[in-house]
Short mmCIF file of C-alpha atoms in Angstrom, two decimals:
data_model
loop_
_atom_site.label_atom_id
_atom_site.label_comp_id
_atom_site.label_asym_id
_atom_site.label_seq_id
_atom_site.Cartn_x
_atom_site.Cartn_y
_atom_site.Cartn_z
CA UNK A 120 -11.19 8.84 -9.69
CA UNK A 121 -14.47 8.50 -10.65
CA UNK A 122 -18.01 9.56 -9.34
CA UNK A 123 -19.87 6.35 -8.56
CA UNK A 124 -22.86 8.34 -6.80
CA UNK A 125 -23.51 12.14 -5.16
CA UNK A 126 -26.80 11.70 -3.61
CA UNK A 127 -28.48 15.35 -4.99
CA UNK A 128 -28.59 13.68 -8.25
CA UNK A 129 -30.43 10.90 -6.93
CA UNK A 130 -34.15 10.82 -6.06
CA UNK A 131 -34.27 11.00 -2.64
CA UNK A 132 -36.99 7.68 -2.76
CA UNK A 133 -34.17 5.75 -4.39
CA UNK A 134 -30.48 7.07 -2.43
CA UNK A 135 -30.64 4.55 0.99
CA UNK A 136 -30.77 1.67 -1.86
CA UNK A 137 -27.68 3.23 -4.08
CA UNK A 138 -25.88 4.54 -1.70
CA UNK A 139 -25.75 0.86 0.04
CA UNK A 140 -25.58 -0.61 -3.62
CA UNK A 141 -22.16 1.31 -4.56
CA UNK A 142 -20.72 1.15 -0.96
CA UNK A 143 -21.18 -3.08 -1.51
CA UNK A 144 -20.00 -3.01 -4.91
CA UNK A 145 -16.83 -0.30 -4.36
CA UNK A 146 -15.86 -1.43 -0.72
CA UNK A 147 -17.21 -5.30 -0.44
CA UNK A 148 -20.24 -7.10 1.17
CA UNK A 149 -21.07 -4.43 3.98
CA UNK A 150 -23.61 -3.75 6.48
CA UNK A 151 -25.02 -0.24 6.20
CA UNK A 152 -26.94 1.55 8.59
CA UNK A 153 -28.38 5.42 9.47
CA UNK A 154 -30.04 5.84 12.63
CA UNK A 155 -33.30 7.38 12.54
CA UNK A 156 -34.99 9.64 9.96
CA UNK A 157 -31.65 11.19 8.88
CA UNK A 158 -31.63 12.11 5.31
CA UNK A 159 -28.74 10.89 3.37
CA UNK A 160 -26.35 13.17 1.64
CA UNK A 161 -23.20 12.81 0.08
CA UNK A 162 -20.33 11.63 -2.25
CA UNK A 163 -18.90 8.44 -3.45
CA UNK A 164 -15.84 8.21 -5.77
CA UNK A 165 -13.20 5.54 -6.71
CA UNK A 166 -10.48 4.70 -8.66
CA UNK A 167 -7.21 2.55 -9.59
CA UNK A 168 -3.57 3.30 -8.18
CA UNK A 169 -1.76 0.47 -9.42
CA UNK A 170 -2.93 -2.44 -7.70
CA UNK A 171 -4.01 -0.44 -4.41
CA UNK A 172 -8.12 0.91 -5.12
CA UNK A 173 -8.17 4.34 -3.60
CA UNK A 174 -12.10 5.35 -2.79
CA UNK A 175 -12.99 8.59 -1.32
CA UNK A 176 -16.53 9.05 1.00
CA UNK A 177 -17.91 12.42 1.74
CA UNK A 178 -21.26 12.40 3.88
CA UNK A 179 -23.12 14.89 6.65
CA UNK A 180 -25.08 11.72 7.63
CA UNK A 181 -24.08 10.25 10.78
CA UNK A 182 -24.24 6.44 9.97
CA UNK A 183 -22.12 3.01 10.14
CA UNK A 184 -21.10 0.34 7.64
CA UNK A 185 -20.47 -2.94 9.71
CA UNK A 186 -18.52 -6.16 8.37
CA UNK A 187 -19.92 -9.34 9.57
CA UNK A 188 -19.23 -12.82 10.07
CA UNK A 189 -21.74 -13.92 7.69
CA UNK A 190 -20.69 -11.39 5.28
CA UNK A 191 -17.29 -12.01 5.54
CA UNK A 192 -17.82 -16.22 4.94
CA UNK A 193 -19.55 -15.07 1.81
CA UNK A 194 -17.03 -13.04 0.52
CA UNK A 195 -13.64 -12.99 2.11
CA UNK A 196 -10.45 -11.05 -0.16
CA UNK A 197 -7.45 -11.23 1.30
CA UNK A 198 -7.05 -7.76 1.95
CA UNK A 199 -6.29 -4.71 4.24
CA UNK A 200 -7.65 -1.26 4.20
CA UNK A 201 -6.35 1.59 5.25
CA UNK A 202 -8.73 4.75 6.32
CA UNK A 203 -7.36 8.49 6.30
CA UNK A 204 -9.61 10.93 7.64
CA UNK A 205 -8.98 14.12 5.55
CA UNK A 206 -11.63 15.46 7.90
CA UNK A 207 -14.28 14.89 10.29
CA UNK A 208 -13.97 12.24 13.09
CA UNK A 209 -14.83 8.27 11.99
CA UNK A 210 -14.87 5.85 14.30
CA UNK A 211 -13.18 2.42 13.49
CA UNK A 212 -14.02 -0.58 15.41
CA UNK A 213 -12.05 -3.76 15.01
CA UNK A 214 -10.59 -6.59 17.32
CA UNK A 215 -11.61 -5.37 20.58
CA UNK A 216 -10.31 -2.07 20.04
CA UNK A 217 -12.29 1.45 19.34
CA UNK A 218 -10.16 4.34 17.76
CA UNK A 219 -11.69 7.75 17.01
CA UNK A 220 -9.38 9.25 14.08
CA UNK A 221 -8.56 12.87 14.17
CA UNK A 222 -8.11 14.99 10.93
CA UNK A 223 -4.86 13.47 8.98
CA UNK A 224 -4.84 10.00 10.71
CA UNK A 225 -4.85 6.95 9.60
CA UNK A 226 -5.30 3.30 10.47
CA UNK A 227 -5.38 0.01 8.83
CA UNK A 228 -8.36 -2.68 9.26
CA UNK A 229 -8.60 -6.19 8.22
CA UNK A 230 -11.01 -6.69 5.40
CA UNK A 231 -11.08 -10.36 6.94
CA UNK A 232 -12.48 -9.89 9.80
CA UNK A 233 -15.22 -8.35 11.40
CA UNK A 234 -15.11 -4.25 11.90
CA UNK A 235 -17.69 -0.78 12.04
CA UNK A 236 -16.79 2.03 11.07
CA UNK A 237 -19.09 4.88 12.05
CA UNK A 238 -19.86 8.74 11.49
CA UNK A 239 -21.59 10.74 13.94
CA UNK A 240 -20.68 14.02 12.15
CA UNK A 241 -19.50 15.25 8.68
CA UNK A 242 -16.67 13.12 7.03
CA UNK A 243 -14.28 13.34 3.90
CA UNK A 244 -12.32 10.07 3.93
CA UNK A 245 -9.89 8.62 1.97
CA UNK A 246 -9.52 4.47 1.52
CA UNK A 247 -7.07 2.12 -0.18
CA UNK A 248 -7.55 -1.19 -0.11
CA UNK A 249 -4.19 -3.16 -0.06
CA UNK A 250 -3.70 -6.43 -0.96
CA UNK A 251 -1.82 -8.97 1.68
CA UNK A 252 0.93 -10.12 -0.42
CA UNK A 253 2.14 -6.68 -0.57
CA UNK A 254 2.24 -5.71 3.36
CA UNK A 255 5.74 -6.90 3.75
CA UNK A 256 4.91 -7.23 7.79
CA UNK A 257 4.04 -10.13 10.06
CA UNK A 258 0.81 -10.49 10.08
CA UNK A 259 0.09 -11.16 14.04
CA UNK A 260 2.29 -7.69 14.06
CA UNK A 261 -0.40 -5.96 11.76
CA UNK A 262 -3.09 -7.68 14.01
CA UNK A 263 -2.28 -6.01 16.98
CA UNK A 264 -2.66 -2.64 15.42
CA UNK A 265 -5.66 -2.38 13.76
CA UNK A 266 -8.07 0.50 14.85
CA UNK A 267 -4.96 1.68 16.01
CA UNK A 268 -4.39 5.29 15.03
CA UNK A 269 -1.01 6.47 13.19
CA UNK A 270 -0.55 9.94 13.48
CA UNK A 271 1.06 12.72 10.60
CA UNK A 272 3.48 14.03 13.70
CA UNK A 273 6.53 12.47 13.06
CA UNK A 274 8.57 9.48 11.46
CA UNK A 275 7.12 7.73 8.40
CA UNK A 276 3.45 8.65 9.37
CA UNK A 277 4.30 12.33 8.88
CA UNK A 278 5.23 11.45 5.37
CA UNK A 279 2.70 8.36 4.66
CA UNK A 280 -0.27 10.55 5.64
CA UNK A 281 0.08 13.31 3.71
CA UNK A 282 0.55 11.38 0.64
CA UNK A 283 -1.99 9.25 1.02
CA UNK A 284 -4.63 12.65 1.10
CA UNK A 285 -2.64 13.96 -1.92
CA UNK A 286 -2.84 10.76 -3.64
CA UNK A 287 -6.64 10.60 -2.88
CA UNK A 288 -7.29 14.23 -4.21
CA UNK A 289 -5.29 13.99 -7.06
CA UNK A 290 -5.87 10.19 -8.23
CA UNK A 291 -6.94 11.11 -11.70
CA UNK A 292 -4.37 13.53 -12.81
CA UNK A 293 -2.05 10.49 -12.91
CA UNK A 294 -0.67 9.02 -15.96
CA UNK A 295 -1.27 4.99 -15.65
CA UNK A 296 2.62 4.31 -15.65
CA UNK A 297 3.00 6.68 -12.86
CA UNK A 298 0.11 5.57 -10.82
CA UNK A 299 2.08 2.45 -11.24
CA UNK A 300 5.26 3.49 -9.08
CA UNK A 301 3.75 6.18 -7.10
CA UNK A 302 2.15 2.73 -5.65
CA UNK A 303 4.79 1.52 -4.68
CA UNK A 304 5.83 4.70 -3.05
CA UNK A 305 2.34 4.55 -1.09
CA UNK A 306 3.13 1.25 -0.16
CA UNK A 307 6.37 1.36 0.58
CA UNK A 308 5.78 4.45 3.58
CA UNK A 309 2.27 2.78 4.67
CA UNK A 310 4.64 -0.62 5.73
CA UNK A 311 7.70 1.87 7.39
CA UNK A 312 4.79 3.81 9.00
CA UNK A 313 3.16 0.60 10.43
CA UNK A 314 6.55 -0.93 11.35
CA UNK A 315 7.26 2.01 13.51
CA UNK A 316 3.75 2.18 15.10
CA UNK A 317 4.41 -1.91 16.09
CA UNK A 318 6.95 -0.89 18.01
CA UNK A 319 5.93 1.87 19.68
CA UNK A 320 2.90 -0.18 21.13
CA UNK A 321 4.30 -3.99 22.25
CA UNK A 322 7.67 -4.80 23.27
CA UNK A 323 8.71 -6.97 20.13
CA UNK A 324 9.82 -10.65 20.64
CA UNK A 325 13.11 -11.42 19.18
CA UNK A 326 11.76 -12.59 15.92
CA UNK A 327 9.40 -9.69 15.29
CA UNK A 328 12.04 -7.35 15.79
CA UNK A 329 14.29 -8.85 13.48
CA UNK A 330 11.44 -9.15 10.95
CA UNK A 331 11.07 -5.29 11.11
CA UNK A 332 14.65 -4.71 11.10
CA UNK A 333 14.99 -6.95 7.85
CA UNK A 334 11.67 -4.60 6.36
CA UNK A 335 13.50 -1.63 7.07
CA UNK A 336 17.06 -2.96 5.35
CA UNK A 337 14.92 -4.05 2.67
CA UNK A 338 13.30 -0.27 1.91
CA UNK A 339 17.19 1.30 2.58
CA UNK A 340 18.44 -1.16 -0.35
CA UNK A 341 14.94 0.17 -2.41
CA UNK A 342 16.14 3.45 -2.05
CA UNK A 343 19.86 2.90 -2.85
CA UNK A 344 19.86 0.75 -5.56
CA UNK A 345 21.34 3.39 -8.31
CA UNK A 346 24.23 3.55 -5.91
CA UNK A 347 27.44 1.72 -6.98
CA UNK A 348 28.82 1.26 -3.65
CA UNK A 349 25.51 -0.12 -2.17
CA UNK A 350 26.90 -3.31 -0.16
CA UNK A 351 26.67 -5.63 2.61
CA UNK A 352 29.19 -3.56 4.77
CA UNK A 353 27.01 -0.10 3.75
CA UNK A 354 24.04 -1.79 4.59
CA UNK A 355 25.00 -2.71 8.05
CA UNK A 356 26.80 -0.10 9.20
CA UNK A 357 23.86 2.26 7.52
CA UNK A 358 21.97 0.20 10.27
CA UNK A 359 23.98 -0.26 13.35
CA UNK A 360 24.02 -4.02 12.89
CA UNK A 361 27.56 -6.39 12.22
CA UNK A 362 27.75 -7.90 9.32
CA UNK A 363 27.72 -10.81 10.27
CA UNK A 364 23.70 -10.39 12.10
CA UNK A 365 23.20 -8.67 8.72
CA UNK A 366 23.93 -11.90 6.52
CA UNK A 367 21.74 -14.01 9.42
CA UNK A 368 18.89 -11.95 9.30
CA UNK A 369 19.33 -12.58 5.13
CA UNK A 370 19.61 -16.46 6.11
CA UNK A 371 15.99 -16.83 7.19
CA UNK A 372 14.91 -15.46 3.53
CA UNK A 373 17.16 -18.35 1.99
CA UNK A 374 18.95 -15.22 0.29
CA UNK A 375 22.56 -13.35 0.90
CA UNK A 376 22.47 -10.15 0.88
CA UNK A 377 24.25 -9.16 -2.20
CA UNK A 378 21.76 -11.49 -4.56
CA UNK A 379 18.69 -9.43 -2.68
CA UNK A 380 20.69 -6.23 -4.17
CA UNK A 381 21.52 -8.17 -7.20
CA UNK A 382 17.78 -9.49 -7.66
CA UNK A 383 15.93 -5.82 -6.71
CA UNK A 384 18.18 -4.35 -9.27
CA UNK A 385 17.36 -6.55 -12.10
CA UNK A 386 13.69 -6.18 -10.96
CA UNK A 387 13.93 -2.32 -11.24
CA UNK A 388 15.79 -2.60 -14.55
CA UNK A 389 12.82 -5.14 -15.75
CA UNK A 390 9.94 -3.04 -14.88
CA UNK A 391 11.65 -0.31 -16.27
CA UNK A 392 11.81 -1.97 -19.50
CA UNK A 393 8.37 -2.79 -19.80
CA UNK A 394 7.30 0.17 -18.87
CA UNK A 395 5.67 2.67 -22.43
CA UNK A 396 6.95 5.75 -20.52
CA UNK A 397 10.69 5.04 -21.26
CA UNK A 398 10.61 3.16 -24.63
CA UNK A 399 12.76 5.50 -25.54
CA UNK A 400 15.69 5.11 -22.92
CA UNK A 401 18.35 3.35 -23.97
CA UNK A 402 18.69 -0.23 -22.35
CA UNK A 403 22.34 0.92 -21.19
CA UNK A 404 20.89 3.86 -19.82
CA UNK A 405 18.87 2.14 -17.56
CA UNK A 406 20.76 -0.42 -16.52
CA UNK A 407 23.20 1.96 -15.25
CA UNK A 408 20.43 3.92 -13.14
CA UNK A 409 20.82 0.33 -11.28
CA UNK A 410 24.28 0.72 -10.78
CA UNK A 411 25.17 -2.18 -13.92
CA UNK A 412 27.25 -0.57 -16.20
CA UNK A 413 28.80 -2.97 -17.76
CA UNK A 414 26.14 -3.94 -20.42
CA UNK A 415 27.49 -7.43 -21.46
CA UNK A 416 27.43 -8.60 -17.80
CA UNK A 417 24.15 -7.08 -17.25
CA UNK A 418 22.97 -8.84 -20.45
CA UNK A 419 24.02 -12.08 -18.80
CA UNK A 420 22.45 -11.53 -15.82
CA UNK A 421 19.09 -10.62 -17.27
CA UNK A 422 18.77 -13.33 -19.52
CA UNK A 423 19.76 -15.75 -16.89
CA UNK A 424 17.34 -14.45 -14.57
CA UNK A 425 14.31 -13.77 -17.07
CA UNK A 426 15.15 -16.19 -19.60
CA UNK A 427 15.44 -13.17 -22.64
CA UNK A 428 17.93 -10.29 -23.35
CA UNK A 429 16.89 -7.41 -22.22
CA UNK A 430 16.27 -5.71 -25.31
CA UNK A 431 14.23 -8.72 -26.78
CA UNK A 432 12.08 -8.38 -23.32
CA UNK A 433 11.15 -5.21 -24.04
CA UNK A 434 10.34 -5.83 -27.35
CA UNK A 435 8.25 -8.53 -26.14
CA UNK A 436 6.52 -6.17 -23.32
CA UNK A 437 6.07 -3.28 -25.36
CA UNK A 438 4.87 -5.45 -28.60
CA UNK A 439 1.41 -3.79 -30.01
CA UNK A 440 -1.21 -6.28 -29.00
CA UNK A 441 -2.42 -8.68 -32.34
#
């Protein structure tokens, strides 16, 4: 996490035009406003975790950043954000709805479309931008709760908020590979945390419920995969669902649900093998973190799959550049 501006170090002729410079250039095309005479003090900093961008904003100047319409056809990522406030009380504006966020809550916005978000007071924030693809939710599910708040009281939130201030604190102690999968940690509680928030606000049609059912048997087979006895019968019963809804819900991803355990495994065994931090670890060794022991039939698979042995992929992943 670097500092990309803290105002005392700037003349104070020349901090309204870098201050709006870096919050354009970290956050996107933005709108930035102070009311009045206010003079503007504060902190800017930013930084990499994985493929999420975690920024953190500290300012006593009550003022707004506003995304507009023309802004947005000008520059339009596809891309969510999600805004903790470690403290203070920012106001997020988005689709009609107006949510002031107490100290620990978050809520996601839609970098597509327009928002405010405004100070009146002191803040210390904390935002990650997210990229679409890797919201694994509907997305007329995620657009009925943004500016929603999602509290650090109970279920995922409790665990999703928390992380996401550590995470924001504590962004450059992290070693690159473990920025990497602490990601998908982040990730993986911000979607269970939304999920739960969805249905505590609409009563879900048919298909969005089995949508979030299928997201939540799809982080219970993330979290299992080292076991051995990780099944379709575990995974239903595990969710007070017959087997046979089970392999339907599977059905509308053109999948089973063995080859989704099959195909996660592999993937976890993959990035494993590319990854510098366990060049050392025996192939073996991690296939059988994976539950695949039997290295000649998880040879097979992997070279099927990925079109190289194992070993020769990670020679190929870990080769020295030139």
């Amino acid at each position: 996490m670097g500092i990309l501006i803290r105002t005392r170090d700037v003349p104070a002729a020349r901090r309204y035009d870098e201050w709006r410079s870096i919050v354009c250039d970290t956050l996107g095309p933005l709108d930035f406003r102070i009311e009045g005479d206010a003079p503007l003090r504060g902190e800017i900093s930013a930084g990499q975790l994985g493929p999420l961008g975690v920024g953190r904003v500290q300012t006593s100047t009550p003022h707004s950043v506003h995304r507009t319409p023309g802004l947005i056809r000008h520059d339009n990522p596809d891309l969510y954000r999600v805004v903790l406030a470690i403290s203070g009380r920012p106001a997020l504006m988005q689709d009609g709805r107006s949510t002031q966020l107490k100290r620990g809550e978050f809520a996601i916005y839609d970098f597509g479309r327009p928002y405010e978000l405004a100070y009146d007071s002191a803040v210390h924030l904390a935002i990650f931008g997210l990229p679409r693809a890797m919201l694994a939710l509907p997305f007329d599910s995620i657009a009925k709760l943004t500016a929603v708040p999602i509290t650090p009281d109970c279920g995922a939130g409790a665990l999703a908020a928390p992380l996401l201030r550590r995470v924001a604190l504590d962004l450059e102690t992290y070693q690159p590979a473990n920025a990497a999968r602490l990601s998908t940690v982040v990730m993986d509680l911000v979607t269970m945390a939304i999920a739960e928030r969805v249905e505590q606000i609409e009563t879900l049609s048919e298909g969005s419920r089995s949508r979030t059912l299928l997201l939540r048997i799809h982080t219970f087979i993330e979290q299992h995969l080292g076991e051995p006895d990780l099944a379709p019968g575990t995974v239903a019963a595990a969710h007070h669902v017959s087997l046979r809804y089970l392999h339907r819900l599977f059905e509308t991803q053109d999948t089973t649900v063995a080859a989704w355990i099959r195909h996660r495994r592999l993937e976890r065994c993959r990035k494993d093998l590319a990854d510098p931090a366990f060049h050392n670890v025996p192939v073996g060794v991690i296939a059988s973190r994976y539950a695949l022991p039997d290295s000649a039939h998880f040879s097979r698979l992997f070279r099927r799959t990925y079109g190289l042995p194992p070993a020769e992929y990670r020679r190929t992943c870990l080769m020295p550049p030139g």
